[in-house]
mmCIF file of C-alpha atoms (C1' of nucleotides) in Angstrom:
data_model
loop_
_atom_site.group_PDB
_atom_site.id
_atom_site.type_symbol
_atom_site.label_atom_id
_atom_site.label_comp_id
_atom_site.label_asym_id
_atom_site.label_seq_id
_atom_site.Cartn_x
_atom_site.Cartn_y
_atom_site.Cartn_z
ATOM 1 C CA UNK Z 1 -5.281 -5.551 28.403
ATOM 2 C CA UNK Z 2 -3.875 -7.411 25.005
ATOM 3 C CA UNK Z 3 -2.511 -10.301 26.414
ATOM 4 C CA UNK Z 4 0.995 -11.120 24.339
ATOM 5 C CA UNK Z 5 0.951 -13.642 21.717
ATOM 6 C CA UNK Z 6 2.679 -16.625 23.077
ATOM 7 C CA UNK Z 7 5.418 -17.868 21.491
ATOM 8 C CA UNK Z 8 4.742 -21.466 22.987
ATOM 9 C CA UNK Z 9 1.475 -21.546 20.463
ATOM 10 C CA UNK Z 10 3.769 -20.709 17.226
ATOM 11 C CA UNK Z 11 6.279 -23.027 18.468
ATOM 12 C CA UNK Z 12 3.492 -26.011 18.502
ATOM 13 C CA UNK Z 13 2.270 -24.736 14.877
ATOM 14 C CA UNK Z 14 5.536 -24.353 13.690
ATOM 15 C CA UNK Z 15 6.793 -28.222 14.249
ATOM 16 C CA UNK Z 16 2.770 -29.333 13.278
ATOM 17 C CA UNK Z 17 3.575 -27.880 9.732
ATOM 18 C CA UNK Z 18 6.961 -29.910 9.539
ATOM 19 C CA UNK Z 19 8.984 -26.242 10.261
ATOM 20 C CA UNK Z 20 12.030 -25.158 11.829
ATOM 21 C CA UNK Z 21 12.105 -23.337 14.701
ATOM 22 C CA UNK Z 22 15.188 -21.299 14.588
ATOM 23 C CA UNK Z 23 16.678 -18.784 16.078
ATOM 24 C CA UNK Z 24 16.120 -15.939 13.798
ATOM 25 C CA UNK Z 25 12.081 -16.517 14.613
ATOM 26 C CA UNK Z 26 12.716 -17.113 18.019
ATOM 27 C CA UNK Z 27 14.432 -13.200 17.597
ATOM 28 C CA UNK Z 28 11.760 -12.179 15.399
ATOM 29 C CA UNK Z 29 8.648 -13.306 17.068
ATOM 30 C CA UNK Z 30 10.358 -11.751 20.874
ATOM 31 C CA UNK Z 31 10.536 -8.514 18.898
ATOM 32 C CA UNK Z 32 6.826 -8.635 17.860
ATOM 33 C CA UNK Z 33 5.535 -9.390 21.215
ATOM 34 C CA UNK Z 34 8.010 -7.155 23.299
ATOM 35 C CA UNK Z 35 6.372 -4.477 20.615
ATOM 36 C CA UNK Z 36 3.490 -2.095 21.409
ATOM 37 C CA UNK Z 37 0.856 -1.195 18.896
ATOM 38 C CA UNK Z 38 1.130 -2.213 15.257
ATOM 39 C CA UNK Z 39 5.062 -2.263 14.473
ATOM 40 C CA UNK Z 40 5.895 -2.231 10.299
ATOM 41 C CA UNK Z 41 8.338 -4.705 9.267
ATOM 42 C CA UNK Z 42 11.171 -2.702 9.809
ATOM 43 C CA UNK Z 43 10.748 -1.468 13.437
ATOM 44 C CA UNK Z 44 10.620 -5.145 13.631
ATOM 45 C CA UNK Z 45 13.888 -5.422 11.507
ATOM 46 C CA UNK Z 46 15.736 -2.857 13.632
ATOM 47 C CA UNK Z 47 14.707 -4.387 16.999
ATOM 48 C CA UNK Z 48 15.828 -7.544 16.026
ATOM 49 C CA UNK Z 49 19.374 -5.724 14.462
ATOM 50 C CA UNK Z 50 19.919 -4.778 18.205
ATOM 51 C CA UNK Z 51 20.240 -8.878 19.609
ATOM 52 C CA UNK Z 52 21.255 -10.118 16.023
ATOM 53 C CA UNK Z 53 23.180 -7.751 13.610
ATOM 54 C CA UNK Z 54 23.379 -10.673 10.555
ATOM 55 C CA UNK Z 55 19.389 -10.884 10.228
ATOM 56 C CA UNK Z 56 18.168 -10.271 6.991
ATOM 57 C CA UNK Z 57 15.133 -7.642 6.607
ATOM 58 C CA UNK Z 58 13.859 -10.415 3.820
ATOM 59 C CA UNK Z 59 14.062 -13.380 7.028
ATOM 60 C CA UNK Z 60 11.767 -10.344 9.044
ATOM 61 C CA UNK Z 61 9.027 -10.207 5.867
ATOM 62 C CA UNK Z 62 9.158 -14.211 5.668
ATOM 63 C CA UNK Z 63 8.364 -14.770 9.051
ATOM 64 C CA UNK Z 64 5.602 -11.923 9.342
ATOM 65 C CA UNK Z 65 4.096 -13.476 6.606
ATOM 66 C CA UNK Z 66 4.569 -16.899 7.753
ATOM 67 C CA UNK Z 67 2.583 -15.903 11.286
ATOM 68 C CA UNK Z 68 -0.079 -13.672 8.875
ATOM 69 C CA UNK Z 69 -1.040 -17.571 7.350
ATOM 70 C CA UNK Z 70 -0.871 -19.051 10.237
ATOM 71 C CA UNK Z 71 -3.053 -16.684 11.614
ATOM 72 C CA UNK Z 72 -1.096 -14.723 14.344
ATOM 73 C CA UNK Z 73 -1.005 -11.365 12.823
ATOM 74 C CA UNK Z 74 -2.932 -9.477 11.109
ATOM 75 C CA UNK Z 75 -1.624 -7.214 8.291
ATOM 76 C CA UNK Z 76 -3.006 -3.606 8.774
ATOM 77 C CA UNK Z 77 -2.865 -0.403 6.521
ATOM 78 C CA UNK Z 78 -3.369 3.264 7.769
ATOM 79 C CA UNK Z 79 -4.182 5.992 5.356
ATOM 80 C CA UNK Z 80 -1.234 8.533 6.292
ATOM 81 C CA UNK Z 81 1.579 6.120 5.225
ATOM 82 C CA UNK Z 82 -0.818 3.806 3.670
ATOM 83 C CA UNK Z 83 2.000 2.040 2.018
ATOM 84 C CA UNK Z 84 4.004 0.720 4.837
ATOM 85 C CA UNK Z 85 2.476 -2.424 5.984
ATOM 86 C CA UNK Z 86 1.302 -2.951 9.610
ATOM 87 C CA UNK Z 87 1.641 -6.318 11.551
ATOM 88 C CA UNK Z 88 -1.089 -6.356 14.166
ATOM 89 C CA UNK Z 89 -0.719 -9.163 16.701
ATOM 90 C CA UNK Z 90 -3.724 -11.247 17.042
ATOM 91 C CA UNK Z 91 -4.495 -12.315 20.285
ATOM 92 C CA UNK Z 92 -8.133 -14.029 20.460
ATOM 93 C CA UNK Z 93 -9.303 -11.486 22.781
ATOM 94 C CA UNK Z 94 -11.254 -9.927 19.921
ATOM 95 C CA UNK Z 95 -12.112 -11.284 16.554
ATOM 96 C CA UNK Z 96 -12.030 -10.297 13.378
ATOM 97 C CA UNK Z 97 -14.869 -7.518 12.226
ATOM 98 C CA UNK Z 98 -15.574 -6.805 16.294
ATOM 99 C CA UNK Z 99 -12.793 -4.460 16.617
ATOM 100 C CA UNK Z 100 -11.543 -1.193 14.850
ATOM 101 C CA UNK Z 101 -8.652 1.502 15.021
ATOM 102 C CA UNK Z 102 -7.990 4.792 15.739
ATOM 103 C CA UNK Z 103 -4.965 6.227 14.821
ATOM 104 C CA UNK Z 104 -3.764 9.746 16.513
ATOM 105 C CA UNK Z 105 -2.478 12.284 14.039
ATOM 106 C CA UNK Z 106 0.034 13.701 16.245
ATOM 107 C CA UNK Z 107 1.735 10.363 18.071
ATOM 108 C CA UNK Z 108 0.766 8.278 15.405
ATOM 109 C CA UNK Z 109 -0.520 5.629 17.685
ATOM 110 C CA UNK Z 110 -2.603 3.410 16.922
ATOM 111 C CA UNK Z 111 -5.543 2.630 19.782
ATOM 112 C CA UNK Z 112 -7.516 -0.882 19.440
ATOM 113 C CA UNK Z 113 -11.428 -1.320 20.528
ATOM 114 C CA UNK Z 114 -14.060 -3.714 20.455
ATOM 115 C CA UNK Z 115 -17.344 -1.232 19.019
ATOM 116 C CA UNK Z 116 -20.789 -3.224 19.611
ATOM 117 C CA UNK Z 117 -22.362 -0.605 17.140
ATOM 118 C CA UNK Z 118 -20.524 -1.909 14.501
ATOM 119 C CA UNK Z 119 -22.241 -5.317 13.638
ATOM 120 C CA UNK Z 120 -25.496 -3.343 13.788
ATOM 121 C CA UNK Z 121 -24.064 -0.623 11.033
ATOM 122 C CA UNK Z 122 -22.939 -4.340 9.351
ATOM 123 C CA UNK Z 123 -26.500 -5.997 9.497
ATOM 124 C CA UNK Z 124 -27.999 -2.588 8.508
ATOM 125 C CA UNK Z 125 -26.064 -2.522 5.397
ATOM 126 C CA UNK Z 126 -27.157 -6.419 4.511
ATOM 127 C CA UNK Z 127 -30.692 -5.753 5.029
ATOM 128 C CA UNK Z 128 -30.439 -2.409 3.049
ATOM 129 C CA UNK Z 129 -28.560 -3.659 0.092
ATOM 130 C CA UNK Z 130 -28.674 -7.710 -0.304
ATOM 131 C CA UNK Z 131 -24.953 -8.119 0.167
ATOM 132 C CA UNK Z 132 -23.408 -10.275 2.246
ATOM 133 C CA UNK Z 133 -21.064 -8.306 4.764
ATOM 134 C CA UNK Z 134 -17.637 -10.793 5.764
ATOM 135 C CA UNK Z 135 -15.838 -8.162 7.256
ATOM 136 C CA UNK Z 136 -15.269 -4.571 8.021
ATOM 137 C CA UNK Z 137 -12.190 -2.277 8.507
ATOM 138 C CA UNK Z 138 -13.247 0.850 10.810
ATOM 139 C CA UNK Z 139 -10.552 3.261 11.316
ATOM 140 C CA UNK Z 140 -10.576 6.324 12.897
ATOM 141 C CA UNK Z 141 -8.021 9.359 12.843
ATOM 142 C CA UNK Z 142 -8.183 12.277 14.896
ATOM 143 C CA UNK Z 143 -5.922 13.551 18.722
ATOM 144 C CA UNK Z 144 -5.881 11.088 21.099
ATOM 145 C CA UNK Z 145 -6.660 12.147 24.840
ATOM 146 C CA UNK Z 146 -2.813 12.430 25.328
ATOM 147 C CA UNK Z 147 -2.043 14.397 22.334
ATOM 148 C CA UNK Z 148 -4.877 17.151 23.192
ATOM 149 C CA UNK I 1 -27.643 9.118 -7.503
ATOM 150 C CA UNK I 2 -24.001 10.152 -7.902
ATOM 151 C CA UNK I 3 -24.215 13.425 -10.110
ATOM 152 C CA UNK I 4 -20.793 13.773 -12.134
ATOM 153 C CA UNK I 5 -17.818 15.379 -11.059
ATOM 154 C CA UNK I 6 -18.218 18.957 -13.706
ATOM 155 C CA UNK I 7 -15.961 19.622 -15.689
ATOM 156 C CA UNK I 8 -16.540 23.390 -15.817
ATOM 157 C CA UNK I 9 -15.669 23.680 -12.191
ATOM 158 C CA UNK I 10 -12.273 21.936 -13.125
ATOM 159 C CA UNK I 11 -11.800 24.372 -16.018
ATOM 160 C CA UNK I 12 -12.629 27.826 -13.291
ATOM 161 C CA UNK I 13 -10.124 26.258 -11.284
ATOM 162 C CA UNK I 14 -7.240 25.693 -12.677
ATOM 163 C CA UNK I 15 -7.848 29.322 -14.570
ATOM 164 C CA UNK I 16 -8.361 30.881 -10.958
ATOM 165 C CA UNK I 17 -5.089 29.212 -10.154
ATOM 166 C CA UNK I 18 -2.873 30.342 -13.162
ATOM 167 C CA UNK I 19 -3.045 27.034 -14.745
ATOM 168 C CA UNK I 20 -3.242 26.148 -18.265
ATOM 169 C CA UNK I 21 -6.143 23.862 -19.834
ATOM 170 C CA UNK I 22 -4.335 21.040 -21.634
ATOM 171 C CA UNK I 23 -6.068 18.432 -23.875
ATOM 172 C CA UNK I 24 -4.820 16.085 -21.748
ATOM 173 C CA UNK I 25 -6.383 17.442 -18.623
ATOM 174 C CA UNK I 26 -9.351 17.696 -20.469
ATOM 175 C CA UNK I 27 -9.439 13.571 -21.659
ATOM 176 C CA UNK I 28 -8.437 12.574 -18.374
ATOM 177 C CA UNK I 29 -10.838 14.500 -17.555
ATOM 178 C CA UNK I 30 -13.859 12.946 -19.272
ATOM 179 C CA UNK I 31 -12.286 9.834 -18.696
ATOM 180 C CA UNK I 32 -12.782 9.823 -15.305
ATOM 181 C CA UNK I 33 -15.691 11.800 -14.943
ATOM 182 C CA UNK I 34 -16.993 8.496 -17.726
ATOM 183 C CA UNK I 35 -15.857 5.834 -15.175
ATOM 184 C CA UNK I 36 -17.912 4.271 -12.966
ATOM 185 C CA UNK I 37 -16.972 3.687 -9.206
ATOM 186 C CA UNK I 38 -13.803 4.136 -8.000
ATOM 187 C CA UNK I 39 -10.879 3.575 -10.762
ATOM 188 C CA UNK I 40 -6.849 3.204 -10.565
ATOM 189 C CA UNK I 41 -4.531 5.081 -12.476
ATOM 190 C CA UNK I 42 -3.545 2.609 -15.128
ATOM 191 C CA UNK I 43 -7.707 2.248 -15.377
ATOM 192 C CA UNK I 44 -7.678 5.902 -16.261
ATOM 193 C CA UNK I 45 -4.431 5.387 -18.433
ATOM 194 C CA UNK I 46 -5.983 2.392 -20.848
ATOM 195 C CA UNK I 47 -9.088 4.888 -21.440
ATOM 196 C CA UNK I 48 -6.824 7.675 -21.986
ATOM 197 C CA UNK I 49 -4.914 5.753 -24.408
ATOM 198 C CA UNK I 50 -8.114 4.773 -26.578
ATOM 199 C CA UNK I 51 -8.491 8.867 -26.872
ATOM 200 C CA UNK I 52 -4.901 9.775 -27.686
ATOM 201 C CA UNK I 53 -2.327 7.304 -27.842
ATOM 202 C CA UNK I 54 0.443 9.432 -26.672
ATOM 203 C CA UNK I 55 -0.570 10.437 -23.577
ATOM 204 C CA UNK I 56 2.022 9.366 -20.783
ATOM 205 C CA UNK I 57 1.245 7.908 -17.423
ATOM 206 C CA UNK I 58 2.789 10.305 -15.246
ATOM 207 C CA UNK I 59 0.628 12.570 -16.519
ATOM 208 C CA UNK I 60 -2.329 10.856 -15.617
ATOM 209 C CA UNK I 61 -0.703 10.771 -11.971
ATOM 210 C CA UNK I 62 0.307 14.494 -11.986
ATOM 211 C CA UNK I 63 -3.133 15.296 -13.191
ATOM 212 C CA UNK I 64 -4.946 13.117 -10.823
ATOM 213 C CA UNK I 65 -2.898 14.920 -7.908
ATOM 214 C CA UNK I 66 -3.763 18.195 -8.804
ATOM 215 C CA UNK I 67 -7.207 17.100 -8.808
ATOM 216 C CA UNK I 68 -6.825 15.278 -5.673
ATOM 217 C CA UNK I 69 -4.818 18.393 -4.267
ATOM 218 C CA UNK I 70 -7.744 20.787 -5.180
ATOM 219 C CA UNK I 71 -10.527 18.592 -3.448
ATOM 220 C CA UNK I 72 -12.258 16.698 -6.855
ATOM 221 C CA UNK I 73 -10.933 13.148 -5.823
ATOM 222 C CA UNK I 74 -10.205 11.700 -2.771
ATOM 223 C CA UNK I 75 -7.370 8.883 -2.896
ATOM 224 C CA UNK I 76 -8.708 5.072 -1.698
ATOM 225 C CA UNK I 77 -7.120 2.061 -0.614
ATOM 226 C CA UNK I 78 -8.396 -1.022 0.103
ATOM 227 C CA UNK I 79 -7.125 -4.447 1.566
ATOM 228 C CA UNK I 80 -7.201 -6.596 -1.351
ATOM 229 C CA UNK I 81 -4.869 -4.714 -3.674
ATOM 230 C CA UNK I 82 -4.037 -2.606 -1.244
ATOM 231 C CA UNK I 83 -1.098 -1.094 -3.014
ATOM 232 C CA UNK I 84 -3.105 0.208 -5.925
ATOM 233 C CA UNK I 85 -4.553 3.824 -4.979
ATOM 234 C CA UNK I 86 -7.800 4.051 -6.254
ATOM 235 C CA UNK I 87 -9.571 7.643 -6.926
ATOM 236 C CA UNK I 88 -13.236 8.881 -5.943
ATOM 237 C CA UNK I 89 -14.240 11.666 -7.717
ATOM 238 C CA UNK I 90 -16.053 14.035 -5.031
ATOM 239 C CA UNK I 91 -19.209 15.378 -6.296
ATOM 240 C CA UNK I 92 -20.837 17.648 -2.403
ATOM 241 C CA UNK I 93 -23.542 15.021 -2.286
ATOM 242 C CA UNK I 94 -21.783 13.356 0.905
ATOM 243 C CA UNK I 95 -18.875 14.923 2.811
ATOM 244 C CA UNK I 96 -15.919 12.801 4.394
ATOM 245 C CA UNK I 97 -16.854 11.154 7.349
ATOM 246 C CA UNK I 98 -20.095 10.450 6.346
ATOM 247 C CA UNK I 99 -19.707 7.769 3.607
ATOM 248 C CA UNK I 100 -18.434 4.118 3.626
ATOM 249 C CA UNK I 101 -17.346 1.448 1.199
ATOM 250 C CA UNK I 102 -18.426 -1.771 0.531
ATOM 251 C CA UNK I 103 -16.499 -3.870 -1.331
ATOM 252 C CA UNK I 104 -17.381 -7.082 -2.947
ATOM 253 C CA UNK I 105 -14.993 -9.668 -3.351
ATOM 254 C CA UNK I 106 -16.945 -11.265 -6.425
ATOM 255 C CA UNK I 107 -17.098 -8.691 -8.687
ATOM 256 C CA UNK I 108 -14.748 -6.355 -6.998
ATOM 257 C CA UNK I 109 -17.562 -3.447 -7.435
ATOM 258 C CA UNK I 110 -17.510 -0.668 -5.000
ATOM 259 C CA UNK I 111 -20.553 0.771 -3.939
ATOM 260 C CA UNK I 112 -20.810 3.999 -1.872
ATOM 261 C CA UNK I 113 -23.081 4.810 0.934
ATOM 262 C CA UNK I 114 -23.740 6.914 3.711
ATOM 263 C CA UNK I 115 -24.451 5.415 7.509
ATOM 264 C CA UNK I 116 -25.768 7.746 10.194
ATOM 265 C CA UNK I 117 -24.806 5.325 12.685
ATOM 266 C CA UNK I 118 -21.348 5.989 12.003
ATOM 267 C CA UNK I 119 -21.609 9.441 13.483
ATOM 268 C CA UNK I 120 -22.529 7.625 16.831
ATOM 269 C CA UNK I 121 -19.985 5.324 16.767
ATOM 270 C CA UNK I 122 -17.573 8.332 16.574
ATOM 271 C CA UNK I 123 -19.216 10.169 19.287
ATOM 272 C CA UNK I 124 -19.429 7.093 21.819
ATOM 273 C CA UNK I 125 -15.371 6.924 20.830
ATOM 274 C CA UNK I 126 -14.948 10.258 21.668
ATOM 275 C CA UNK I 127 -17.071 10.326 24.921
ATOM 276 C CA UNK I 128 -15.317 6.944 26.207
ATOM 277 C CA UNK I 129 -12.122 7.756 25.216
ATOM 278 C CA UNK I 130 -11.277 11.817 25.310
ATOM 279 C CA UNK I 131 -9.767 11.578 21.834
ATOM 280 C CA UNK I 132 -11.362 14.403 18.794
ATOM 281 C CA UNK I 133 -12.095 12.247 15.721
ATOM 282 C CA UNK I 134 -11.531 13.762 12.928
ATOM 283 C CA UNK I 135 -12.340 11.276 9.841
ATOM 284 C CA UNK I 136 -13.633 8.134 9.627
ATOM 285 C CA UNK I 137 -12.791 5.372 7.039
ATOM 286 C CA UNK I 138 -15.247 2.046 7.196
ATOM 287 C CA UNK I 139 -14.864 -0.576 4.440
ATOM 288 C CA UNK I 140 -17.102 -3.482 4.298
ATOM 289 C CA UNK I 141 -16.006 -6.451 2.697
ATOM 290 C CA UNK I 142 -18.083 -9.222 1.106
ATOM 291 C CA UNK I 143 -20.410 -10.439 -1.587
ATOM 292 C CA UNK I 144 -22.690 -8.002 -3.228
ATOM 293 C CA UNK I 145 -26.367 -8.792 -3.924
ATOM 294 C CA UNK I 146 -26.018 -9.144 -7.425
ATOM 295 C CA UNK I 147 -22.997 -11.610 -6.905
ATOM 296 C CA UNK I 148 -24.588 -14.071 -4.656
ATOM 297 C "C1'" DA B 1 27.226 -38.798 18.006
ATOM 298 C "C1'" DA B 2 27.973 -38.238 12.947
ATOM 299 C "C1'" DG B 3 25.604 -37.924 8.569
ATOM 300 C "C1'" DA B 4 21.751 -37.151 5.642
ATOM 301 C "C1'" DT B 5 17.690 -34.464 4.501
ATOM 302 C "C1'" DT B 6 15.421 -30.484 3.383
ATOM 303 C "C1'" DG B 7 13.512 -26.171 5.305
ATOM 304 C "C1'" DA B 8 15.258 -21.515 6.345
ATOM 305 C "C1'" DT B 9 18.615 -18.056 5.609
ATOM 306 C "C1'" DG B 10 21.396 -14.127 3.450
ATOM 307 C "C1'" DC B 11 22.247 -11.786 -0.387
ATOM 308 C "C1'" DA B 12 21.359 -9.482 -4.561
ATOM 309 C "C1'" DA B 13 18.360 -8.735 -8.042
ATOM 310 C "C1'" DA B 14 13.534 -8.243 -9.451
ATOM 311 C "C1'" DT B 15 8.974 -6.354 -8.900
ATOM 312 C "C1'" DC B 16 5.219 -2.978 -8.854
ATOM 313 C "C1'" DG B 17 2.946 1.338 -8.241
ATOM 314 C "C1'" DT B 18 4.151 5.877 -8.059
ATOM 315 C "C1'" DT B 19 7.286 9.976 -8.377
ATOM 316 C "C1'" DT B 20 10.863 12.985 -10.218
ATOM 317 C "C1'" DG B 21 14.453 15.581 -13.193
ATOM 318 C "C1'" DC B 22 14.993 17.494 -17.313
ATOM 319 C "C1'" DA B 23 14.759 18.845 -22.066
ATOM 320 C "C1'" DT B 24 10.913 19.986 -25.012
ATOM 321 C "C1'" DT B 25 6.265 21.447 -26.146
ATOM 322 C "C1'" DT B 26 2.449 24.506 -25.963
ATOM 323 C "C1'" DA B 27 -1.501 27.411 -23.719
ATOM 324 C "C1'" DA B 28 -2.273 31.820 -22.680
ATOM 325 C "C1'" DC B 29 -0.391 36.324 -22.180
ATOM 326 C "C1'" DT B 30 1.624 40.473 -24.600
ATOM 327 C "C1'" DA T 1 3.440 36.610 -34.346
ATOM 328 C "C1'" DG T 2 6.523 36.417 -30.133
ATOM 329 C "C1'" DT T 3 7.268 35.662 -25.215
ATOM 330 C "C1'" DT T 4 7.170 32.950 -20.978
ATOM 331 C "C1'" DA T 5 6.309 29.727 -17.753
ATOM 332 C "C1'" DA T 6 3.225 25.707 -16.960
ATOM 333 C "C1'" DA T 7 2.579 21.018 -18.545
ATOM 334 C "C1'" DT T 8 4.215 17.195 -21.102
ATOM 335 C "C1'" DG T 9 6.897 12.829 -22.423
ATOM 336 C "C1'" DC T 10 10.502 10.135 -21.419
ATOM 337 C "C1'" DA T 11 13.574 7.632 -18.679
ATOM 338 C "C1'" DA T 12 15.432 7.015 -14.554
ATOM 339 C "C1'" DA T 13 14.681 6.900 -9.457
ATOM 340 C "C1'" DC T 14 12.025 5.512 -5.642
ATOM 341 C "C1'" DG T 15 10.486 2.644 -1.467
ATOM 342 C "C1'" DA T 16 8.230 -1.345 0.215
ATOM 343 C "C1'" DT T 17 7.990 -5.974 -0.539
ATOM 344 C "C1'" DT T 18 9.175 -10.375 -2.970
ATOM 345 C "C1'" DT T 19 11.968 -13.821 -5.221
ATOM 346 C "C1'" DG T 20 15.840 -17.074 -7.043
ATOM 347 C "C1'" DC T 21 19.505 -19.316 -5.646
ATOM 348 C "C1'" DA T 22 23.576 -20.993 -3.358
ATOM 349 C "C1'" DT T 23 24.583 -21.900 1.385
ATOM 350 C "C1'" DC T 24 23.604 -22.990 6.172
ATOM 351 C "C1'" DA T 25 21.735 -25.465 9.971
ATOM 352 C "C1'" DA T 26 17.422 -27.880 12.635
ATOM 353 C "C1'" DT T 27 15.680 -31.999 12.849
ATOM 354 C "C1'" DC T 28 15.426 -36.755 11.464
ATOM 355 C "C1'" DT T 29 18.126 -41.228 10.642
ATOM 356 C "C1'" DT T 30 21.191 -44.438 11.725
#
DNA sequence: AAGATTGATGCAAATCGTTTGCATTTAACT
DNA sequence: AGTTAAATGCAAACGATTTGCATCAATCTT
């Protein structure tokens, strides 16, 4: 369904901005894609522990924010631990503002979709008001199907 | 449009819950009851401060929990400073899941609204996917009519 | 293939918003 | 007025993320 962010892409991007390609992002970036759902930076950190013990959680953060720039994640915040940050893999399959979450109460997992009714409540809102709508954050919480 | 949070409600209910009425509960109070849209805690703090200089912060946090706790605010985040909680003040007119935010990036003005089209786009998730929604969070993000 | 260059790392300390423990104050009861 | 427990002020703790800096190592040079 969410095809995996190749690491062949960051590779390219990563020599195109004069980087390094070493082998703690090469770690970090296996982690991220072998993840499901919307991993924090320390499920990241504690996958990548498990292949390389001497990685630093503060190498994790620089490279998740390094791919965030570089466009190929997406940082994400839910309301029930609305501090931890959430990296959200971008993939190109859906763009920003087409898709939302829902996040289940009881697993905590977090479900992507594309919502069609969503640029209409968008364009609605610009006609209404005069503003100028650049993007929109839709998340809803409730039981998933699996959790009922 | 948005009728002000009262403070004699406040005052029944902290009574009806063995609390005490504290001038500092009271200037909190008024100052956020006097602020427009949704403000932070150190907001709250500087206006405090104008009132009575020794008020402390934690204060103005433990007050605006027990607020929050007893259903008169609602805590907000959104993705530009995401890490500062903001508070609404909750005033009947629209219950949770019925209002959204739009957020200009200009001005950084808030403004409130309710969408009936959101309550679709909840049922078509819950139809499609088998999951109970519970809440709803939309933010819009963009530049307000005033701001362009 | 060895050396030079400079970007990336590990570590520890800093940051920022928010929370907490505790001694003291004070609102509301008697 | 005196009692008592809730609320305060203060300072210290917290947890997630960031930063400065000395060191390490990918890539470029030769």
């Amino acid at each position: 369904m969410k095809p995996a962010l190749l690491i062949n892409q960051v590779v390219q991007k990563v020599r195109a901005e004069g980087g390094r390609m070493t082998a703690q992002r090469r770690v970090i970036l296996e982690a991220l894609v072998a993840h499901p759902g919307h991993p924090t930076a320390d499920e990241i950190f504690a996958s990548v522990r498990r292949v390389d013990p001497s990685i630093n959680l503060s190498t994790v953060y620089r490279t998740l924010r390094w791919l965030e720039e570089n466009g190929f994640v997406a940082p994400r915040w839910f309301e029930d631990d609305h501090r931890r940050e959430r990296f959200d893999p971008l993939t190109g399959t859906h763009t920003s503002g087409e898709h939302f979450h829902f996040r289940c109460r009881v697993c905590n997992r977090i479900i992507e979709f594309d919502e069609p009714l969503l640029a209409e409540v968008c364009a609605a809102f610009e006609q209404r008001s005069g503003a100028r709508v650049e993007s929109a954050a839709l998340v809803l919480y409730g039981v998933c199907a699996r959790c009922r």
